[in-house]
Coordinates of C-alpha atoms in Angstrom, one line a residue:
X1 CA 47.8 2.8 -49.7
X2 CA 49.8 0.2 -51.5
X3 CA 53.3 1.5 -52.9
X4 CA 54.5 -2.5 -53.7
X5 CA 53.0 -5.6 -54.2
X6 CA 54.2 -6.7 -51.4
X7 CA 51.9 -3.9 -49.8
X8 CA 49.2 -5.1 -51.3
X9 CA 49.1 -9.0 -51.8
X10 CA 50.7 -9.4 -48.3
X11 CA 53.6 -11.4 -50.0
X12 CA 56.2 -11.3 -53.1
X13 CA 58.8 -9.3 -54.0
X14 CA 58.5 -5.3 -53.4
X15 CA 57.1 -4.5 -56.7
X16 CA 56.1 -0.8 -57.4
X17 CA 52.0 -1.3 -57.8
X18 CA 51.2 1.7 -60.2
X19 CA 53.9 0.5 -62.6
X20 CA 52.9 -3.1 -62.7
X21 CA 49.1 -2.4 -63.5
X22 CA 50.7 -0.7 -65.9
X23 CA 52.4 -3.0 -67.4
X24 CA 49.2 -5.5 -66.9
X25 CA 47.0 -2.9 -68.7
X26 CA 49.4 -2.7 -71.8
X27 CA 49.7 -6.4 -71.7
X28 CA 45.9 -6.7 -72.0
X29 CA 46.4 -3.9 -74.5
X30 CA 48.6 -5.8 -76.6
X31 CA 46.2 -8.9 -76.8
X32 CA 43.3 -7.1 -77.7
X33 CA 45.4 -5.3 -80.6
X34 CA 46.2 -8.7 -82.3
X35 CA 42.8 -9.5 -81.9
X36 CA 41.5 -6.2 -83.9
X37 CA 44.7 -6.5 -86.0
X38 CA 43.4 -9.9 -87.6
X39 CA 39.7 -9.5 -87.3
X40 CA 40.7 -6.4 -90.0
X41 CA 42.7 -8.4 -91.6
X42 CA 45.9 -6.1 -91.2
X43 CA 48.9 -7.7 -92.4
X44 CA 51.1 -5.0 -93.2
X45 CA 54.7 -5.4 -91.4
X46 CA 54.9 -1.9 -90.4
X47 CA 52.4 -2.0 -88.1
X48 CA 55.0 -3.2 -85.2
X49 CA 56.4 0.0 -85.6
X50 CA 53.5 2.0 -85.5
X51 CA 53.2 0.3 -81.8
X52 CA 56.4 1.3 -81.3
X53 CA 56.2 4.9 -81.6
X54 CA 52.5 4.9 -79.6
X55 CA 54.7 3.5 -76.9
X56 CA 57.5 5.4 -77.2
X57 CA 55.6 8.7 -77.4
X58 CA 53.2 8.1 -74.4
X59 CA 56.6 7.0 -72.1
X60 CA 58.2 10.1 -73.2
X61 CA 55.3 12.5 -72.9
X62 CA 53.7 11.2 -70.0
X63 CA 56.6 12.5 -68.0
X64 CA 57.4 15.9 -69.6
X65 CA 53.6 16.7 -69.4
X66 CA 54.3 17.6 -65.4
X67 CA 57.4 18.9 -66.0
X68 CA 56.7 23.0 -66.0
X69 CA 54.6 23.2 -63.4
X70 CA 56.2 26.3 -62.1
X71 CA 56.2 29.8 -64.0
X72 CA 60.0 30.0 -62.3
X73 CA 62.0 27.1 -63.9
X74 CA 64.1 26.9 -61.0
X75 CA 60.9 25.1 -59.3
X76 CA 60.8 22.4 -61.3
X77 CA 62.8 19.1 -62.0
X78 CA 65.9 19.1 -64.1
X79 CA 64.8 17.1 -67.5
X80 CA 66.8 14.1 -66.2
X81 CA 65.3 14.6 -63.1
X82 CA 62.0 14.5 -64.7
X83 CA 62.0 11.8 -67.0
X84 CA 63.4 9.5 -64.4
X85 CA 61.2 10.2 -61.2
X86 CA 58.4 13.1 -62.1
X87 CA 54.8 12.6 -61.9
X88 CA 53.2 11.0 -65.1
X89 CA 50.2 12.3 -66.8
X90 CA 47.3 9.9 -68.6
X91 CA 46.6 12.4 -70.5
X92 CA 50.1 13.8 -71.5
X93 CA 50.9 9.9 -72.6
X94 CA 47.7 10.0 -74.7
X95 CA 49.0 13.0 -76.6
X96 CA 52.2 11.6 -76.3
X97 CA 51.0 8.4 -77.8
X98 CA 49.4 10.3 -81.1
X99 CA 52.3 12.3 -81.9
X100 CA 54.3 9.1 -81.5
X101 CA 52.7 7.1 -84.2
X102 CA 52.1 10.3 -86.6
X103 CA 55.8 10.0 -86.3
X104 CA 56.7 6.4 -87.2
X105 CA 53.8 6.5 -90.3
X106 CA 56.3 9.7 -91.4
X107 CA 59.3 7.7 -91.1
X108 CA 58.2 4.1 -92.3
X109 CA 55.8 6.0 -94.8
X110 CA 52.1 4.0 -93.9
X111 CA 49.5 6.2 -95.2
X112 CA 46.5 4.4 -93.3
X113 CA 44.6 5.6 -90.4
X114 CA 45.1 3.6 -87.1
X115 CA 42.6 4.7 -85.2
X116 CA 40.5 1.6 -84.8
X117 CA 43.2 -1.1 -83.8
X118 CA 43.7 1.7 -80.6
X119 CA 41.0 2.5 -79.6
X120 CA 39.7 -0.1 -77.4
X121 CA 43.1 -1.2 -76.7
X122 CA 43.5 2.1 -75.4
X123 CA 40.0 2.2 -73.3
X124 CA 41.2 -1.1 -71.5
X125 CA 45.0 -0.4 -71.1
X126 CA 43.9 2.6 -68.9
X127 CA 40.7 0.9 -66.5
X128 CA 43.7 -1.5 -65.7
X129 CA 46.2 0.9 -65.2
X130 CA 43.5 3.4 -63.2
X131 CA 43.4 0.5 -60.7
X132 CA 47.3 1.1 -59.9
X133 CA 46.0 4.3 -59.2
X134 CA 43.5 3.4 -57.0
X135 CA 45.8 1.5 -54.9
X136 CA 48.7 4.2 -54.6
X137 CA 47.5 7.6 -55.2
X138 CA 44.9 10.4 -53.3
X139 CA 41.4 9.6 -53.9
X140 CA 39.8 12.8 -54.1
X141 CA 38.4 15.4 -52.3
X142 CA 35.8 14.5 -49.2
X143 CA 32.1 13.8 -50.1
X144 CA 30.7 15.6 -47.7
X145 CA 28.7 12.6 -46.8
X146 CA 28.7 9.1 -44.8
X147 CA 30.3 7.4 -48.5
X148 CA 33.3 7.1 -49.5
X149 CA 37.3 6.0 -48.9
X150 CA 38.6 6.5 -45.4
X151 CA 42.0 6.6 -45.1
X152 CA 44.0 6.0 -42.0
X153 CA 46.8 8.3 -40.9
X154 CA 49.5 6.8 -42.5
X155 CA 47.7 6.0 -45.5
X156 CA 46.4 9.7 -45.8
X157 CA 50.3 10.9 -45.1
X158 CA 51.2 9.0 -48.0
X159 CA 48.9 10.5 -50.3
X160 CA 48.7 14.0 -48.9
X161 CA 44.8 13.5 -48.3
X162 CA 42.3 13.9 -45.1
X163 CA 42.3 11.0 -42.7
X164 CA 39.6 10.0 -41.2
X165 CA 37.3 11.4 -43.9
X166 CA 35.1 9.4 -46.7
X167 CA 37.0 10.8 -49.8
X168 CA 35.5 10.5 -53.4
X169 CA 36.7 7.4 -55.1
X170 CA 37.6 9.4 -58.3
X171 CA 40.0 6.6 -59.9
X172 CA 36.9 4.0 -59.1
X173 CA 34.9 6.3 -61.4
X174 CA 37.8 6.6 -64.6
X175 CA 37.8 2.8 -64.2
X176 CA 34.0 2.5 -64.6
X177 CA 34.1 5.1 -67.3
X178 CA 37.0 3.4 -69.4
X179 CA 35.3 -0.5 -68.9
X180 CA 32.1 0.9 -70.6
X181 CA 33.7 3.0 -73.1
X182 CA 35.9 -0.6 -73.9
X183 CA 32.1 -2.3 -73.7
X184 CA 31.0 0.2 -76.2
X185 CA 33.8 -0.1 -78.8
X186 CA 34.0 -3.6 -78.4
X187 CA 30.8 -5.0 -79.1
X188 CA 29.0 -1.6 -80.8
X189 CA 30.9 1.2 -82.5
X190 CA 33.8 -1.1 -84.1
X191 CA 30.8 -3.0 -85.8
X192 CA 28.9 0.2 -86.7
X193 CA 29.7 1.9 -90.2
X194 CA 32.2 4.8 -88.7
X195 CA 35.1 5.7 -90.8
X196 CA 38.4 5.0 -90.6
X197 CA 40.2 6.1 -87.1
X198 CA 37.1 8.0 -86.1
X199 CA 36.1 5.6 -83.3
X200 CA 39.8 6.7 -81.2
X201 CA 38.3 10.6 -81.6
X202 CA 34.9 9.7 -80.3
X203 CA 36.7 7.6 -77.2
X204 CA 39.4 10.8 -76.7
X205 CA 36.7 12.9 -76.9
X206 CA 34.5 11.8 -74.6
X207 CA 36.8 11.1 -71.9
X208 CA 38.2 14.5 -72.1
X209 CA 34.4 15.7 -71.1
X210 CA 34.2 12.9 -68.4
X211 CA 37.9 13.8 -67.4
X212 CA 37.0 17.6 -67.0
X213 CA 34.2 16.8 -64.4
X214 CA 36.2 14.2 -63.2
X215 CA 39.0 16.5 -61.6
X216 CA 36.6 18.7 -59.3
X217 CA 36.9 15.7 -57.4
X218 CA 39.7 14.5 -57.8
X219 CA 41.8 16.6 -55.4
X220 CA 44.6 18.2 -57.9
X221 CA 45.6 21.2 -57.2
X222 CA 43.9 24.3 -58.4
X223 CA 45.7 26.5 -61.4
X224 CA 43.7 28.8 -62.6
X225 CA 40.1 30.1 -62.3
X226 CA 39.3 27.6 -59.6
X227 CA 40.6 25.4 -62.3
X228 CA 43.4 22.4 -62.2
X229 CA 45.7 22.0 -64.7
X230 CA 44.7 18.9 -66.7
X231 CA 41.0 21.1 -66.9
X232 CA 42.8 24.4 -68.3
X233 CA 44.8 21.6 -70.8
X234 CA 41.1 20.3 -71.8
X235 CA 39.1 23.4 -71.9
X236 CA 41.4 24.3 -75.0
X237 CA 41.5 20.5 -76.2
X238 CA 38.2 19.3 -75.8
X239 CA 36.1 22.1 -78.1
X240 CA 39.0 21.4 -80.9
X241 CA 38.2 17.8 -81.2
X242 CA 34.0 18.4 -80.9
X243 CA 34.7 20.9 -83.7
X244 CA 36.5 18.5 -85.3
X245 CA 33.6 15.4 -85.0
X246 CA 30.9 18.5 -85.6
X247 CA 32.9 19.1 -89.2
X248 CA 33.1 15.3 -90.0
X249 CA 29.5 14.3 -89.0
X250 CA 27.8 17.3 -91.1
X251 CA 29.9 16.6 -94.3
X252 CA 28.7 12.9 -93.9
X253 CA 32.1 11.9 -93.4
X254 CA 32.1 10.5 -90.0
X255 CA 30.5 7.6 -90.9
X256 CA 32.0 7.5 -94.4
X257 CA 33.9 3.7 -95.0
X258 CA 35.8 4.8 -97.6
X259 CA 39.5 4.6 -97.2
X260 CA 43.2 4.2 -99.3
X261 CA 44.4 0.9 -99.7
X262 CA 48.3 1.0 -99.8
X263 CA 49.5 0.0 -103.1
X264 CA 51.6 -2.9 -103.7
X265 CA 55.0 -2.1 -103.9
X266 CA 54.3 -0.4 -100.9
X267 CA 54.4 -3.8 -99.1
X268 CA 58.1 -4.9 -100.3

């Protein structure tokens, strides 16, 4: 495994990886944003803040979505504790991320649906951020078979995994998954007649199916029902939103184009 930079590249200052893939992913985020932002034309200054509160949220929840792990609270990290050195959770910081720009459109009062400037901002942000994964975190469970990652002993130490042992390249796969899904939103659905936002549901969506087979490889630990947690999170999650496309699609209004314009004085 690969904790820095340094770890990795052989040279440079002792950078944490997983954080600056991060921080690489958002980047690549940001430019292809701006590039949806003026392909549609979207002027409005509001938008910035809109950003804002995506960012805000998913930093915020990404960290309190580990946080009760434990039924006894005096298991788990103090909130300070938490914030500043618990495990983060993709899918917490996408949650975390919608609440966070439902928020700013309350506070700077932008009625329009965002959906489609995220979306493939989002898909791309997390294949580059899955490869700081890759580089620090456990695999997944063994494959039972002559494939795989092999981890030495110290590497396997690190990560708490089997040494020795050709482990499932789970992140490998959430990369390949979240480079198509950008493939498919970039050059297909954002040209395709879908209403406003809906392409960002059909992306969550369908990563919270591939996520839920996903993680019996992945090597978190079991919850519930043979179940890990971000599984027990999506089996309530994931039939909400396919209700929710189900609704759309049979009243014609997933692919609907229609959508409010914000009136004028809205823009002083």
């Amino acid at each position: 495994m690969f904790p820095t930079l340094h770890d990795l590249l052989g040279w440079g200052p002792p950078i944490d990886t997983h954080s600056a893939f991060v921080a690489l992913g958002l980047a690549a985020a940001g430019i292809v944003f701006l590039v949806e932002k003026r392909r549609r034309g979207v002027t409005d200054e509001r938008i910035p803040y809109i950003v804002l509160g995506a960012l805000a949220g998913a930093a915020l929840l990404s960290r309190l979505g580990t946080w009760a792990q434990h039924l006894d609270p005096s298991q788990n990290l103090s909130l300070t504790e938490q914030l500043l050195h618990g495990n983060a959770s993709m899918l917490s910081a996408l949650v975390g991320a919608w609440l966070g720009v439902h928020v700013a459109k309350r506070i700077v009062r932008y009625p329009l649906r965002t959906g489609d400037l995220f979306a493939p901002a989002v898909a791309l942000a997390m294949a580059v951020g899955r490869i700081g994964c890759l580089f620090t975190e456990r695999p997944g469970t063994p494959t039972g078979a002559d494939w795989g990652i092999v981890l030495d002993a110290d590497a396997a130490a690190y990560t708490g995994s089997h040494a020795g042992v050709p482990l499932h390249p789970s992140f490998v796969y959430e990369i390949g998954f979240h480079l198509a899904a950008f493939a498919v939103l970039w050059f297909w659905l954002r040209h395709r007649p879908i209403a406003a936002g809906e392409t960002l549901t059909l992306y969550i969506a369908a990563y919270g199916i591939f996520r839920f087979g996903v993680e019996f490889v992945r090597g978190n630990e079991v919850a519930w029902l043979g179940l890990t947690r971000p599984q027990l999170f999506l089996l309530v999650t994931i039939p909400l939103l396919l209700a929710r496309i189900i609704y759309k699609a049979r009243r014609g209004a997933l692919t609907s184009r229609t959508e409010r314009t914000v009136p004028r004085e809205q823009h002083a």
